Coordinates of C-alpha atoms in Angstrom, one line a residue:
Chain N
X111 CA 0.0 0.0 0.0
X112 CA 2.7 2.2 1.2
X113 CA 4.5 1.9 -1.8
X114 CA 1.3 2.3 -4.2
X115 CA 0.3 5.6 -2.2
X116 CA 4.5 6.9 -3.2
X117 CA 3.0 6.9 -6.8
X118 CA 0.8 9.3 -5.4
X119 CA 2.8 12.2 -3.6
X120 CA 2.3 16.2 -4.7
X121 CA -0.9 14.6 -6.1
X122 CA -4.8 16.5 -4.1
X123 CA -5.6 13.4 -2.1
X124 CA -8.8 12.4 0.6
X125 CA -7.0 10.6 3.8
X126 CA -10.1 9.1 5.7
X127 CA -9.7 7.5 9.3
X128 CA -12.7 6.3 10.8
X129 CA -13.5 9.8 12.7
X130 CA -12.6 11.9 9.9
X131 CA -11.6 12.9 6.3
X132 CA -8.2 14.5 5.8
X133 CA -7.7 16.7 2.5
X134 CA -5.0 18.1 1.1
X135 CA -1.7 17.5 -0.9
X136 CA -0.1 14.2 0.0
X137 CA 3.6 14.8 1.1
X138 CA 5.0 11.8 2.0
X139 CA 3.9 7.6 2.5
X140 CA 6.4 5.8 5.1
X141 CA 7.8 4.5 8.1
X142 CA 4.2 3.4 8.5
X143 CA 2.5 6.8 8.4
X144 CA 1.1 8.9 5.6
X145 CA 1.6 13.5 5.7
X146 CA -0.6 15.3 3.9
X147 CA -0.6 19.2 3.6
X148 CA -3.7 20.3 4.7
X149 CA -3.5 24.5 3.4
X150 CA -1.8 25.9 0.7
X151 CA 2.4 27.0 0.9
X152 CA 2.9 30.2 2.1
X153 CA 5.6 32.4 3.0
X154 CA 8.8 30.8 4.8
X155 CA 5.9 28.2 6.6
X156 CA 5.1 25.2 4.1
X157 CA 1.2 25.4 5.4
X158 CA -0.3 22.8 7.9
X159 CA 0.4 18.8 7.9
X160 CA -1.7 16.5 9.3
X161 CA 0.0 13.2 10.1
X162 CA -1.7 9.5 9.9
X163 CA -1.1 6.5 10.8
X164 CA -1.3 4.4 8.0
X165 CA -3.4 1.4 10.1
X166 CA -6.0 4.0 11.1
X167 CA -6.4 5.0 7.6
X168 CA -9.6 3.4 5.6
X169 CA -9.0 4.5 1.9
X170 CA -6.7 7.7 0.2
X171 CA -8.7 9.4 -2.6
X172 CA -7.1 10.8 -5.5
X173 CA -8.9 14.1 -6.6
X174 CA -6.7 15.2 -8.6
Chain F
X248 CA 28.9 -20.0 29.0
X249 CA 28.0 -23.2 27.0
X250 CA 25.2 -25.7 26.4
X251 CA 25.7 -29.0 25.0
X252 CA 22.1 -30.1 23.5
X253 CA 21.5 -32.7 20.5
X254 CA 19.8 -32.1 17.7
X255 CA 16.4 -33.5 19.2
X256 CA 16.8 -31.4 22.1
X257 CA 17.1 -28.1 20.3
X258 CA 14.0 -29.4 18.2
X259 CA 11.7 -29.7 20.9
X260 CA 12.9 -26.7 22.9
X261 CA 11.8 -24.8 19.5
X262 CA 8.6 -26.7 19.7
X263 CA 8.0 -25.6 23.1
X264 CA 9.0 -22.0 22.2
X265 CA 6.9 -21.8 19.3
X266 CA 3.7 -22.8 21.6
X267 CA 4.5 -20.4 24.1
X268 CA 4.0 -17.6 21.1
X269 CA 0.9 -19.4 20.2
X270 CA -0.9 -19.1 23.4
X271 CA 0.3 -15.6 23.9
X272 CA -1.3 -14.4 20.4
X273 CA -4.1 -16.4 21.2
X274 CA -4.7 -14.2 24.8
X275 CA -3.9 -11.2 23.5
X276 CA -6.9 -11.9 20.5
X277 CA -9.2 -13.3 23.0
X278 CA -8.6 -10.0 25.1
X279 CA -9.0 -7.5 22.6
X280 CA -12.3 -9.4 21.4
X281 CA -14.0 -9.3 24.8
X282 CA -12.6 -5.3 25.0
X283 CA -14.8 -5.2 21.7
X284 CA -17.9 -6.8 23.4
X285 CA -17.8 -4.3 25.8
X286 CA -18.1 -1.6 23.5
X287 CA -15.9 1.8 23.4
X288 CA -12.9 2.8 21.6
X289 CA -10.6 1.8 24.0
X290 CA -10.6 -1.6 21.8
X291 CA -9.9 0.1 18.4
X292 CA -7.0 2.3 20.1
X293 CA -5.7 -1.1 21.8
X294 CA -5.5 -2.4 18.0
X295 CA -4.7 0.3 16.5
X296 CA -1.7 0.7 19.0
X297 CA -0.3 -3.1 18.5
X298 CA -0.9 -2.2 14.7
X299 CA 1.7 0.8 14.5
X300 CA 3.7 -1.4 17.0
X301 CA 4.3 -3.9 14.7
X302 CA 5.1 -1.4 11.4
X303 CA 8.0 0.3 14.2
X304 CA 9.8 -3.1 15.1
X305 CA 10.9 -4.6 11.3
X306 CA 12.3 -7.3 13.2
X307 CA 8.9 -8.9 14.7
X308 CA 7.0 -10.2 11.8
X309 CA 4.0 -11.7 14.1
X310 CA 2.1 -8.3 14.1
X311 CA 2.1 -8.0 10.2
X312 CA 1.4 -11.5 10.2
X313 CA -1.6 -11.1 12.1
X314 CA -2.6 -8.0 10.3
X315 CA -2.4 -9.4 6.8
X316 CA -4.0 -12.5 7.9
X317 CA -7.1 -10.2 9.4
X318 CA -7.8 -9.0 6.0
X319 CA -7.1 -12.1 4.2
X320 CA -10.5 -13.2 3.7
X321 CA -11.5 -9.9 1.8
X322 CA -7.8 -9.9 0.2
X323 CA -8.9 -13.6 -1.1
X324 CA -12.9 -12.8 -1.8
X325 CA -11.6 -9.7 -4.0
X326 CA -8.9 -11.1 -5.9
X327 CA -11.0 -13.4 -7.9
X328 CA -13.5 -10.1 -9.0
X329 CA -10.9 -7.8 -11.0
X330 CA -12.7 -5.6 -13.2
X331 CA -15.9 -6.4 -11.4
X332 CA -18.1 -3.5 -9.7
X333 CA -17.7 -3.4 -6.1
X334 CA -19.0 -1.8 -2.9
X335 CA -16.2 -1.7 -0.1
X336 CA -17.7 -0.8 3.5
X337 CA -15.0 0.9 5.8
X338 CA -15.6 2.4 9.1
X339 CA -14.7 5.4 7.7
X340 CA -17.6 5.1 4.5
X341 CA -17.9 3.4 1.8
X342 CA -16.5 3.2 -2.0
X343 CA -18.0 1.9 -5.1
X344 CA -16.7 1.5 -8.7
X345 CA -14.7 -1.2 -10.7
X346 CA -11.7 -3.6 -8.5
X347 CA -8.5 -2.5 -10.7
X348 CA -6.0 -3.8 -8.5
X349 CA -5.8 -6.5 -5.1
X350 CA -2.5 -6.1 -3.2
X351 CA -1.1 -7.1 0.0
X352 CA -3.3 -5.8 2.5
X353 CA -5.2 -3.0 0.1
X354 CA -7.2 -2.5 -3.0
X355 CA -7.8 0.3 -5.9
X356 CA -10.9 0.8 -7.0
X357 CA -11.5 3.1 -9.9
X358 CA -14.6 5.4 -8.9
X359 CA -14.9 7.4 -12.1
X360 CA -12.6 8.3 -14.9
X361 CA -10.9 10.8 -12.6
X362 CA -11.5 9.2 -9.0
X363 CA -9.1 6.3 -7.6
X364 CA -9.3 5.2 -4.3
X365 CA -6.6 3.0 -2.5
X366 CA -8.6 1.0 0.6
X367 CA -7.3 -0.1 3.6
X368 CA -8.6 -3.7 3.8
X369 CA -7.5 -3.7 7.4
X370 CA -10.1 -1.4 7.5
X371 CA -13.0 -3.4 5.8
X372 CA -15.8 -3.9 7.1
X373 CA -17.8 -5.8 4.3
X374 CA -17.4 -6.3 0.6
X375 CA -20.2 -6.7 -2.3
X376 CA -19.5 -7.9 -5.4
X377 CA -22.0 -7.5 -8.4
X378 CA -22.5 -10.4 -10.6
X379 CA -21.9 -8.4 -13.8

């Protein structure tokens, strides 16, 4: 899986666990965890990441 | 320090060994079922927590061994229905469209032209098949 979700990293992705959906642009997939960027890059900052776990995740969307 | 064994010793002591690890997985399963019974999330946090354990430790394989072999049966159920329609039930929704791909543990499923969705099948709940 971990490797599949590589192919998808810069890509607009949908991370949902089983409380809630995660959106954003996926960063990295490994070491058993999946970071997704959840604004937009701005300034020095590189926006907001939301870490998972990638056993608590149910399915990644691609949007885009 | 030294032990002098024969090769029938060191067979059964391995024997003994690998029941010892058998029992164990089997109480820790039978606890977190009857932590399930009773309802709550502390259940789903326990597995959820011997989950992540496992992917830190490379060197224990048991824990991906019992993960992979908790989604087998969908793993198994899906792999014969590439390029069938499909309705995957997570706890965290659902997803429906055409089975491209069956791996170790996940599967894609193409939504639409644009939409593909990698599922956890750790994270399955139920799958329907259609007979198209």
């Amino acid at each position: 899986m971990t490797d599949r979700l590589q192919g998808w990293i810069g890509r607009e992705v949908q991370a949902a666990t089983a409380s809630e959906v995660v959106a954003g642009v996926l960063v990295s997939a490994d070491e058993g965890r999946l970071v997704v960027r959840t604004s937009g890059v701005s300034g020095y900052g590189n926006g907001r990441h939301a870490v998972l776990p990638l056993a608590s995740i149910c399915y990644v969307r691609l949007i885009a | 320090m030294w032990i002098w064994a024969s090769e029938k010793e060191i067979r059964l002591w391995l024997d003994g060994l690998r029941q010892l690890i058998d029992q164990i997985s089997v109480g820790r399963d039978s606890t977190l079922d009857g932590m399930e019974d009773k309802g709550g999330k502390a259940a789903s946090s326990v597995r959820q927590e011997s989950g992540q354990e496992g992917e830190r430790d490379d060197g224990d394989a048991m824990p991906r061994a019992r993960a992979s072999r908790a989604s087998a049966p969908i793993q198994s159920s899906l792999e014969s229905a590439l390029g069938r329609k499909v309705e995957l039930s997570t706890v965290g929704g659902s997803i429906q469209g055409v089975l491209a791909e069956v791996g170790d543990g996940f599967a894609v499923v193409r939504e639409s032209e644009e939409l593909i969705v990698i599922a956890n099948l750790d994270q399955a709940i139920y799958v329907e098949v259609s007979g198209e």
